Coordinates of C-alpha atoms and ligand atoms in Angstrom, one line a residue:
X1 CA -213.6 27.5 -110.2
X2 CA -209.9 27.5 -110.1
X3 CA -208.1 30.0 -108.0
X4 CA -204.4 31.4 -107.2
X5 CA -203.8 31.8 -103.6
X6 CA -200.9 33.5 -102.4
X7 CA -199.7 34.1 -98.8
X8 CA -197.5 37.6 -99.4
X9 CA -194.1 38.5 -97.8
X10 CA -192.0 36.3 -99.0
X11 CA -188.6 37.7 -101.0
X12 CA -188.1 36.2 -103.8
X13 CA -184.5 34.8 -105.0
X14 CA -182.5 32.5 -107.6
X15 CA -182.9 32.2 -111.3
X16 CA -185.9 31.8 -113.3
X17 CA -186.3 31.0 -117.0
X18 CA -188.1 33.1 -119.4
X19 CA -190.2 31.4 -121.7
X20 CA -190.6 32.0 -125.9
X21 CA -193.1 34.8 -126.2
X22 CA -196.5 34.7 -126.8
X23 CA -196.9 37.7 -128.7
X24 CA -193.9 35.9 -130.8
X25 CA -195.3 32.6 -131.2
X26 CA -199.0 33.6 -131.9
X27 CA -197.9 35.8 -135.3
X28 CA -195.1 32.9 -136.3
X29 CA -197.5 29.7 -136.2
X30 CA -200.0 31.7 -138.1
X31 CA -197.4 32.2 -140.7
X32 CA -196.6 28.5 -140.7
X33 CA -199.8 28.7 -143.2
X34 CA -197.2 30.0 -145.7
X35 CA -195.0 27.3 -145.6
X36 CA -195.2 24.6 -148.1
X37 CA -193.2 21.3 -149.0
X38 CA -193.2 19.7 -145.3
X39 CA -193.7 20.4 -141.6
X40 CA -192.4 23.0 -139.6
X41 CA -191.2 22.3 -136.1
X42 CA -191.3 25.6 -133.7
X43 CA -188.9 25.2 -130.8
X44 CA -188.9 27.0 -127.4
X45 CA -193.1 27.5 -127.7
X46 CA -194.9 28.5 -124.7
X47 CA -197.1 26.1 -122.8
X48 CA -200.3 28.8 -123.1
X49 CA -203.9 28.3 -123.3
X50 CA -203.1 30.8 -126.3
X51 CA -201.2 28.6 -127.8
X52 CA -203.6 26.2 -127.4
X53 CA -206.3 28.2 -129.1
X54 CA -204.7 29.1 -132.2
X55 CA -203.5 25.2 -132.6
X56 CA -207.2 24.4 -132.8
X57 CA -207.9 27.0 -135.1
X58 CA -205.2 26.1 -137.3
X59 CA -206.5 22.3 -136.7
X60 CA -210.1 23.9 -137.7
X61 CA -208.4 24.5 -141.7
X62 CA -207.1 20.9 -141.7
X63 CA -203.5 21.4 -140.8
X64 CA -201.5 18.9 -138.6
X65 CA -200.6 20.5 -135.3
X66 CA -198.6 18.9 -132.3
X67 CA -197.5 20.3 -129.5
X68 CA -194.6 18.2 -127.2
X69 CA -195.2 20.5 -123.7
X70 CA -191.9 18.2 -122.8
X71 CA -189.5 19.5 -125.9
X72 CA -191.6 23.0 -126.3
X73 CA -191.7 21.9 -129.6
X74 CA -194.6 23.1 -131.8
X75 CA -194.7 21.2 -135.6
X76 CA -197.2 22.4 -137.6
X77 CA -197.4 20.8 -141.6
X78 CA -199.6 23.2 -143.4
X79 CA -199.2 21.3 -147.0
X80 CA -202.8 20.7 -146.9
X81 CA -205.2 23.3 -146.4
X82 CA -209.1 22.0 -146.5
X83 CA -211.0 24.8 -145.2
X84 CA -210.3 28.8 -145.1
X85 CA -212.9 29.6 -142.3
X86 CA -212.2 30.3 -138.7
X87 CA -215.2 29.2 -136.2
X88 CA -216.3 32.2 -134.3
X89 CA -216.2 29.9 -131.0
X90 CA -212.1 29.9 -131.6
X91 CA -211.8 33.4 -132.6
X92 CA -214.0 35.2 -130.0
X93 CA -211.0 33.6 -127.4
X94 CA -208.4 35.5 -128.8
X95 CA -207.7 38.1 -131.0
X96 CA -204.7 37.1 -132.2
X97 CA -206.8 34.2 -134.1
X98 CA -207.6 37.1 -136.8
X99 CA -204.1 36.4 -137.7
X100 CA -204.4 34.1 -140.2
X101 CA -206.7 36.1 -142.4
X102 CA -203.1 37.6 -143.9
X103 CA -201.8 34.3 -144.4
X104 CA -204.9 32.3 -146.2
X105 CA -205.3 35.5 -148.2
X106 CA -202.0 35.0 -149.7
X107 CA -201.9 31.5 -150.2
X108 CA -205.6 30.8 -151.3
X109 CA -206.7 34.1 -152.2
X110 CA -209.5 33.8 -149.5
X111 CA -210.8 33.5 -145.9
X112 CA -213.7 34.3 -144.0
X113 CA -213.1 35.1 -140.1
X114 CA -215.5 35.9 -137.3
X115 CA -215.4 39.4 -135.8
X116 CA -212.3 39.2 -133.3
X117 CA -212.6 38.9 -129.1
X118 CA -209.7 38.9 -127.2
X119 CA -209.4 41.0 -123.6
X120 CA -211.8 43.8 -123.1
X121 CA -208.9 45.8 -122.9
X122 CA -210.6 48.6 -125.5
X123 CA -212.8 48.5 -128.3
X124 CA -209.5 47.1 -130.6
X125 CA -211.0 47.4 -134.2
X126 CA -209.7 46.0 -136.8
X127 CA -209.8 48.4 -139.4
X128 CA -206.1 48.8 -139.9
X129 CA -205.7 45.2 -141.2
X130 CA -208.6 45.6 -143.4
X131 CA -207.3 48.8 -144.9
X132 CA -204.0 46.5 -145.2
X133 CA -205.6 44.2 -147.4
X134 CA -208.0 46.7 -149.7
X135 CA -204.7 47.5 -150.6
X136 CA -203.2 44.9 -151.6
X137 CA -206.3 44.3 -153.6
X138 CA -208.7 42.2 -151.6
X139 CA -212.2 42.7 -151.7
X140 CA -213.3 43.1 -147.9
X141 CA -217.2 41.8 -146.9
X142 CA -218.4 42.3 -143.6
X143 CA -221.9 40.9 -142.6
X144 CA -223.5 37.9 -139.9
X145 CA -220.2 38.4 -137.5
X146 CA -218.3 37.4 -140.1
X147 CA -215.1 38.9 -142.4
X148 CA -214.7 37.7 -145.9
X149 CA -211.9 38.7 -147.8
X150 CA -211.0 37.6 -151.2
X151 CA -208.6 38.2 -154.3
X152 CA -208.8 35.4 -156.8
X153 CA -206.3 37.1 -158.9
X154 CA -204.0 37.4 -155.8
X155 CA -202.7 40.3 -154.2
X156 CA -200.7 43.2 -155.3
X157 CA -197.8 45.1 -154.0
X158 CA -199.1 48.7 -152.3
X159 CA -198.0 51.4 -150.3
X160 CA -199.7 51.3 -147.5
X161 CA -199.6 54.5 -144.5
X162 CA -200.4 53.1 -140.9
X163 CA -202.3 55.7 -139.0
X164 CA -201.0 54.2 -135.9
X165 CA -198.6 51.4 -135.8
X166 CA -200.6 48.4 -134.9
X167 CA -198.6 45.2 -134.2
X168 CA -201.3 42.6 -135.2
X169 CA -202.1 45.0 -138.6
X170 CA -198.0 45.8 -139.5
X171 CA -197.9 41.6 -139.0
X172 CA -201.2 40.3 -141.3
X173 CA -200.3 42.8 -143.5
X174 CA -196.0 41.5 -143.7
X175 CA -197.6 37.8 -144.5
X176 CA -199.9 38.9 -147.1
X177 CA -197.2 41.3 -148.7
X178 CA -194.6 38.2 -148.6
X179 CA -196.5 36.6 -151.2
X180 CA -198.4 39.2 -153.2
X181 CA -197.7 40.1 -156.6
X182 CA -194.6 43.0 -156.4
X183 CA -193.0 46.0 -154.1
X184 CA -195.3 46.4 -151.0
X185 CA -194.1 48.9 -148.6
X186 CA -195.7 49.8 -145.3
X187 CA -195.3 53.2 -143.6
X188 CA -195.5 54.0 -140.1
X189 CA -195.5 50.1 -139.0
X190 CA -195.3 49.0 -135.4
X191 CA -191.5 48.1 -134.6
X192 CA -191.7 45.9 -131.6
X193 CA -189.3 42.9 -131.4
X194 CA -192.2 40.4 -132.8
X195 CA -192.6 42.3 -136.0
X196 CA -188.4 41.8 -136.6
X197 CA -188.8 38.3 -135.2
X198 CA -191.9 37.4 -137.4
X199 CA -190.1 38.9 -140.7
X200 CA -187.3 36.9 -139.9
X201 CA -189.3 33.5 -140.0
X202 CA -190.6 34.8 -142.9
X203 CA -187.5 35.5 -144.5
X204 CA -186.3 32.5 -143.7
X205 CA -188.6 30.6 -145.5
X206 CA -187.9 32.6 -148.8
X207 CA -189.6 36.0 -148.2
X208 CA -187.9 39.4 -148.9
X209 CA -188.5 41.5 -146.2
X210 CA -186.0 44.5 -145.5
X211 CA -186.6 47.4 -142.6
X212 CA -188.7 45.4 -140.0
X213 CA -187.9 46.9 -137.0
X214 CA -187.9 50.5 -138.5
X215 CA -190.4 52.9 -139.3
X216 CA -190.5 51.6 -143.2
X217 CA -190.4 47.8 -144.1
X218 CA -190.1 46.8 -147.7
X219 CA -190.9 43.6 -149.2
X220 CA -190.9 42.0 -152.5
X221 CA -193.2 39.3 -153.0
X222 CA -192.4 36.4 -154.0
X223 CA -193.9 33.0 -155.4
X224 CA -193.5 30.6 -152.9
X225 CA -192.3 30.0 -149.3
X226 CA -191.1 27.0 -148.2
X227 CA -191.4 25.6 -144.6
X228 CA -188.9 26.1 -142.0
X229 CA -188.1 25.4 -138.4
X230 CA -187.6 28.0 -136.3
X231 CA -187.0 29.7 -132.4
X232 CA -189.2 31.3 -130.6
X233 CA -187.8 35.0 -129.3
X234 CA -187.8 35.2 -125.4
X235 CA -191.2 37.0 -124.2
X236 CA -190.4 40.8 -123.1
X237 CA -193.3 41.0 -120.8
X238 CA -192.9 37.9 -118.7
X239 CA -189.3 39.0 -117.6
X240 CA -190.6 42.4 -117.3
X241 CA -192.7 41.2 -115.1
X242 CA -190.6 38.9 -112.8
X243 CA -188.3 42.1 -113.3
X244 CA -190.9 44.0 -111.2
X245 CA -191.8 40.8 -108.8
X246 CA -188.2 40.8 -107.8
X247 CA -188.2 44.7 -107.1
X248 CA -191.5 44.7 -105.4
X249 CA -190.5 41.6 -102.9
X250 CA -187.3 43.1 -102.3
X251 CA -185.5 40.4 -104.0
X252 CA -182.7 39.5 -105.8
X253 CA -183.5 37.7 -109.0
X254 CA -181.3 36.7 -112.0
X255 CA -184.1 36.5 -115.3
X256 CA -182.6 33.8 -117.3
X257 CA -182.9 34.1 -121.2
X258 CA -184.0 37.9 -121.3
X259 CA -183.2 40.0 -123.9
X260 CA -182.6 43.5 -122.2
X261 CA -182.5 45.2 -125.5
X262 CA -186.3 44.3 -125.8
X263 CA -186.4 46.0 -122.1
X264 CA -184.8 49.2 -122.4
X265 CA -188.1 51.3 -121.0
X266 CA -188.6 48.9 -118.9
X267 CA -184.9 49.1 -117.5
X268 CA -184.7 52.7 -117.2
X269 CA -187.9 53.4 -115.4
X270 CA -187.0 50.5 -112.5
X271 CA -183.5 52.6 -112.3
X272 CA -185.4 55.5 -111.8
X273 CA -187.3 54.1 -109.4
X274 CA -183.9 52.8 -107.4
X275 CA -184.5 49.3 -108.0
X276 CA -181.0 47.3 -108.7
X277 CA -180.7 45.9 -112.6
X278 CA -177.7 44.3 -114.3
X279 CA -177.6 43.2 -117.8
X280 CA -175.3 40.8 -119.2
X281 CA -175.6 38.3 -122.5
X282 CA -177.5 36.0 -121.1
X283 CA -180.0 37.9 -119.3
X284 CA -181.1 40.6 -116.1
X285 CA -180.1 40.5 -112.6
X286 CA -183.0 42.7 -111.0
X287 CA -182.2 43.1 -107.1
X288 CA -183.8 45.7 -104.6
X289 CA -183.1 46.5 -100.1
X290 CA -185.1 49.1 -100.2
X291 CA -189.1 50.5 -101.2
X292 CA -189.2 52.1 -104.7
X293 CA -189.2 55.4 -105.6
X294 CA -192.4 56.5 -107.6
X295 CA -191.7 57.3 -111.1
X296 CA -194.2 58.4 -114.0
X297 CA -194.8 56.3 -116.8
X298 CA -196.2 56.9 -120.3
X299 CA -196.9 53.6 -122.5
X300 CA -196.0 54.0 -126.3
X301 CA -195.6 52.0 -129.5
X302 CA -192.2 50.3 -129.6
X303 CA -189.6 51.3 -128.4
X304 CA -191.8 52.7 -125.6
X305 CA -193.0 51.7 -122.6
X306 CA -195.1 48.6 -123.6
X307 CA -198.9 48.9 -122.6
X308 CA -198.4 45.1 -121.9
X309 CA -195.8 46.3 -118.8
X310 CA -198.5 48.9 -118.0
X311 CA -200.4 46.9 -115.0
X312 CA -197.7 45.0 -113.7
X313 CA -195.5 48.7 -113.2
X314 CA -198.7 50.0 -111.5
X315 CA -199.1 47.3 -108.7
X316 CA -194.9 47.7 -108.2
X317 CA -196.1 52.0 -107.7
X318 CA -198.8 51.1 -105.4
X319 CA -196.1 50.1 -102.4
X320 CA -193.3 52.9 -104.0
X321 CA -192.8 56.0 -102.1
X322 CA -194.4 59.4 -103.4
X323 CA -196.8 60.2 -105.9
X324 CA -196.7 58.4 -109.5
X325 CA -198.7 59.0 -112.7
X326 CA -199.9 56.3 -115.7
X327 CA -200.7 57.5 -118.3
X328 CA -201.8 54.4 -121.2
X329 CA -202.0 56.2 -124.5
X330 CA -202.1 52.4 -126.7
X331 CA -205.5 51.2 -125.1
X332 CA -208.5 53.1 -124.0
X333 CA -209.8 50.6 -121.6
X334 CA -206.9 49.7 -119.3
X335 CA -207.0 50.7 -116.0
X336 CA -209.5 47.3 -115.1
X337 CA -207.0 46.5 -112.6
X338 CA -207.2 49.7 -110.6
X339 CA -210.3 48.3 -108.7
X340 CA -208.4 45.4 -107.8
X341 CA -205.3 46.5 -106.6
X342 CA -207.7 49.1 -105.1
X343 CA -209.5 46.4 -102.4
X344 CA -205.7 45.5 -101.8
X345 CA -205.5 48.5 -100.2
X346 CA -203.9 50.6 -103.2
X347 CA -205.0 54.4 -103.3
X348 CA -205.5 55.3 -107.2
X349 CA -207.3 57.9 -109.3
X350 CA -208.2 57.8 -112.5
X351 CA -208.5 60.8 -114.5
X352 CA -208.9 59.6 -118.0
X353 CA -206.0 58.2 -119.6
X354 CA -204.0 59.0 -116.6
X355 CA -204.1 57.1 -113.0
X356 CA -202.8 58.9 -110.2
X357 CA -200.7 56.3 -107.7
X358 CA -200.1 57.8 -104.0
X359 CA -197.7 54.6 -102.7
X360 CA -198.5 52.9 -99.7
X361 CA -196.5 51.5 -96.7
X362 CA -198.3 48.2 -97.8
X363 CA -201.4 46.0 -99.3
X364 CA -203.6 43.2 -97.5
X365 CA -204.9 40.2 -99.1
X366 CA -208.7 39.6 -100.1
X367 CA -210.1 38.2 -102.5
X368 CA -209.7 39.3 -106.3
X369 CA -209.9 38.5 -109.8
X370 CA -207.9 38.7 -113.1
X371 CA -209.7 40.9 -115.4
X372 CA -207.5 40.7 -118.2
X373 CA -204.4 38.8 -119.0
X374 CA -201.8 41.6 -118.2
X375 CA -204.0 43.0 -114.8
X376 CA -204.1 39.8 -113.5
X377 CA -200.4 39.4 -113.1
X378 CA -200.6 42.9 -111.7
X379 CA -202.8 41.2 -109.0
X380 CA -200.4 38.4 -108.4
X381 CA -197.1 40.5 -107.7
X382 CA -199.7 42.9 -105.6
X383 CA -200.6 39.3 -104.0
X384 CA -196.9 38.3 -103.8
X385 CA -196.1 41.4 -101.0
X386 CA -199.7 42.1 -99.6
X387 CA -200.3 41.2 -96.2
X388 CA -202.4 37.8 -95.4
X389 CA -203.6 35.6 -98.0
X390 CA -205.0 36.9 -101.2
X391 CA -207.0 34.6 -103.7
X392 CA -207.6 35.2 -107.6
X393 CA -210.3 34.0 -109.6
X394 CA -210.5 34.2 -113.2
X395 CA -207.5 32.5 -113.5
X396 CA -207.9 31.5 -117.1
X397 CA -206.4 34.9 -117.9
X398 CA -203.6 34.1 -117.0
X399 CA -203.1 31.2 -118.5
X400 CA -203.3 32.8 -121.6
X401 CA -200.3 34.4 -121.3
X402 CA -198.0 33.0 -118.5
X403 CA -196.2 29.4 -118.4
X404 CA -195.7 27.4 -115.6
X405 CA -196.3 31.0 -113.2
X406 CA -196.8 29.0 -110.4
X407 CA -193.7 27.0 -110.7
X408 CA -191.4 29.9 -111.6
X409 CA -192.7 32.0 -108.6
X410 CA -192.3 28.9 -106.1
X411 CA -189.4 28.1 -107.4
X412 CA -188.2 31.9 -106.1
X413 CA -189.7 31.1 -103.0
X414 CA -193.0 32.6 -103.2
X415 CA -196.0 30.8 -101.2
X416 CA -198.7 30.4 -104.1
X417 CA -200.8 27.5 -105.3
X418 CA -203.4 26.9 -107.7
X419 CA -206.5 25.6 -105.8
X420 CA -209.9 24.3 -107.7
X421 CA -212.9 24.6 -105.8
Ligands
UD1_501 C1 -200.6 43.3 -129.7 C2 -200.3 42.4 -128.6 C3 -200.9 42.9 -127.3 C4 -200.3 44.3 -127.1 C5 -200.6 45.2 -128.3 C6 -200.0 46.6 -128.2 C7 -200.3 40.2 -129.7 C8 -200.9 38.9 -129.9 N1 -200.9 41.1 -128.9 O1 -202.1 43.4 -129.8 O2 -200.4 42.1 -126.3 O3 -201.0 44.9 -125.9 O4 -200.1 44.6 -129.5 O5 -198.6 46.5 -127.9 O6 -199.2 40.5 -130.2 N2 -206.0 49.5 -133.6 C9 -206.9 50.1 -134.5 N3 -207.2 49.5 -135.6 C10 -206.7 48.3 -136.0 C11 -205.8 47.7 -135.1 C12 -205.5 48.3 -133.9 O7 -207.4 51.2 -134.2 O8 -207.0 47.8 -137.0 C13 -205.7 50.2 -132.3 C14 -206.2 49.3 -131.1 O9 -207.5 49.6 -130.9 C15 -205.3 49.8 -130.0 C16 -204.0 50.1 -130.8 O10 -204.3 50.2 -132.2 O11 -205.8 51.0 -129.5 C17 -202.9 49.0 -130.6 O12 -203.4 47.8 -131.1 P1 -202.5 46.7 -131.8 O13 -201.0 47.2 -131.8 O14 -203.1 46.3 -133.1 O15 -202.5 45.5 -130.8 P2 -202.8 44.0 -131.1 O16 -202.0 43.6 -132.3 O17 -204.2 43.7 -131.0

């Protein structure tokens, strides 16, 4: 089994690139289902086993896919589309696979998708997105695993009320409005930078989408959309994360390519704790001499503090000085890595939704594992200062979501490598 294993104590310094985002990416190539007329090339696309997965799926309905790891580039032609079903095997890996259910609904007028996985970060139903689509007319069938939808007179415009602004329901739901049959508008929609980035792809390709970003978006569907190339946003979380690497090594790290407005909780609460951050156009000069102060943090919808930000904060808490609180209010299952950073030598409560952080002087090494995609790089910065040599299994959680970590963090000086035995 492959393993990460990191000697700790070494500061990290220079200038690392951030990558296109997955939570970008994932939502955009399902939409490339929409685009008609010729192939769509993707540029700045993440080298991610996520990636990877929803290729395959998207290979699974008889679309070209090719992705050039070299140029980052991503083409997709979606002129033809054979099948409408996604393989549970595909979809239990990720989540985001129940993506495309938005997109084949509006462009065939059916799909059938397995029940989603994903990371055991909660019970994440799916509810929201099928609401989305009753609305716009579908008829909904759930039985053997499996989620049918169909309208073979095509969708209709709605107004459709959110309960709670899911990212992945607020996006199936903008790709199915963008072709359906009039005005849809959707209230109470997640506004995280993915949402506006998606909509702009969308747009792009002939959709009218106005609001995304806000807490209305309006759209008027329309016929057709046509295929377009397009760039990838930066990902949030992976600066925010060598954002808090930096801090927590006592480092001084320029975070190439990161979009601080995507950041700003992010930003404030490593101010807060004392660390060091500069903005400028082209990115976020994080720099720290000194421990962190502990600072409470809440996670929220856009624009709060992202749940996906959650873990990584902790780990940085567990060496702060004082007493810090976590609250996670998005997920109700998301304190997995708290036993891990735990054996590191981190002393945590949990009390619900709330984890109670008492810093220590300092974390040793043992062996761990990645229990998710976002705790396991909380176990890699905890990893990064602990003392002695700390090894992580379960690497392929990881790989979901980070490219090239290795590189990036050697290439700042830490001692990691990826072993396989
Ligand atoms: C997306 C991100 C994920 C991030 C999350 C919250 C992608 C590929 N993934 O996941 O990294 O952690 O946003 O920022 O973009 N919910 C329902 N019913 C639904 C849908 C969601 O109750 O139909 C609940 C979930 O259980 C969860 C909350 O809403 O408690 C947030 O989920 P959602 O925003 O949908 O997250 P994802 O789109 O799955």
């Amino acid at each position: 089994m492959e393993r990460l294993v990191i000697h700790g104590g070494k500061r990290l310094s220079g200038t690392v690139k951030i990558s296109g985002a997955k939570n970008a990416v994932l939502p955009v190539i399902a939409a490339t289902l929409l685009g008609q007329d010729k192939a769509t090339c993707l540029e700045d696309v993440p080298n991610l086993d996520d990636v990877r997965t929803i290729s395959e799926v998207l290979k699974t309905l008889g679309v070209k896919v090719n992705h050039d790891l070299a140029k980052k580039e991503l083409t997709v032609d979606a002129s033809n589309i054979e099948n409408v079903t996604a393989p549970y095997d595909l979809v239990r890996k990720m989540r985001a696979s129940f993506l495309i259910m938005g997109p084949l609904l509006a462009r065939h007028g059916e799909a059938k998708i397995s029940l989603p996985g994903g990371c055991a970060i909660g019970t994440r139903p799916i509810d929201l997105h099928l609401k989305g689509f009753a609305a716009l007319g579908a008829k909904i069938d759930i039985g053997h695993g499996d989620i049918s939808a169909v309208a073979p007179n095509g969708l209709k415009g709605a107004r459709i009320y959110l309960d709670f602004p899911s990212v992945g329901a607020t996006e199936n739901i903008l790709m199915a409005a963008s072709m359906a049959d009039g005005q849809t508008i959707i209230e109470n929609p997640a506004q995280e930078p993915e949402i506006v980035d998606l909509a702009n792809y969308l747009n792009i390709m002939g959709a009218k989408i106005r609001g995304a970003g806000t807490n209305v978006i309006k759209i008027e569907g329309v016929n057709k959309l046509i295929a377009h190339d397009y760039t990838i946003i930066p990902d949030r979380i992976e600066a925010g994360t060598y954002m808090i690497a930096a801090a927590m090594t006592r480092g001084d790290v320029y975070i190439a390519n990161a979009i601080s407005e995507h950041l700003k909780p992010v930003i404030a609460k490593l101010k807060e704790s004392g660390v060091n951050v500069v903005e400028d156009v082209d990115g976020i000069r994080v720099s720290c001499d000194r421990r962190p102060r502990a600072v409470d943090i809440k996670t929220l919808p856009y624009p709060g503090f992202p749940t996906d930000m959650q873990a990584q904060f902790m780990a940085m808490l567990t060496i702060s000085e004082g007493t810090s609180m976590v609250t996670e209010t998005v997920f109700e299952n998301r304190f997995m890595h708290v036993d891990e950073l735990r054996r590191m030598g981190a002393k945590i409560k949990i009390d619900g939704r709330t984890s109670v952080v008492d810093g220590q002087e300092k974390l040793t090494g043992c062996q761990v594992k990645a229990t998710d995609l976002r705790a396991g790089a909380a176990i890699v910065l905890a990893g990064l200062v602990a003392e002695g040599e700390t090894q992580i299994g379960y690497i392929h959680h990881i790989d979901r979501g980070y490219d090239n970590l290795v590189q990036k963090l050697v290439s700042l000086g830490a001692d990691i490598k990826r072993v396989d035995n």
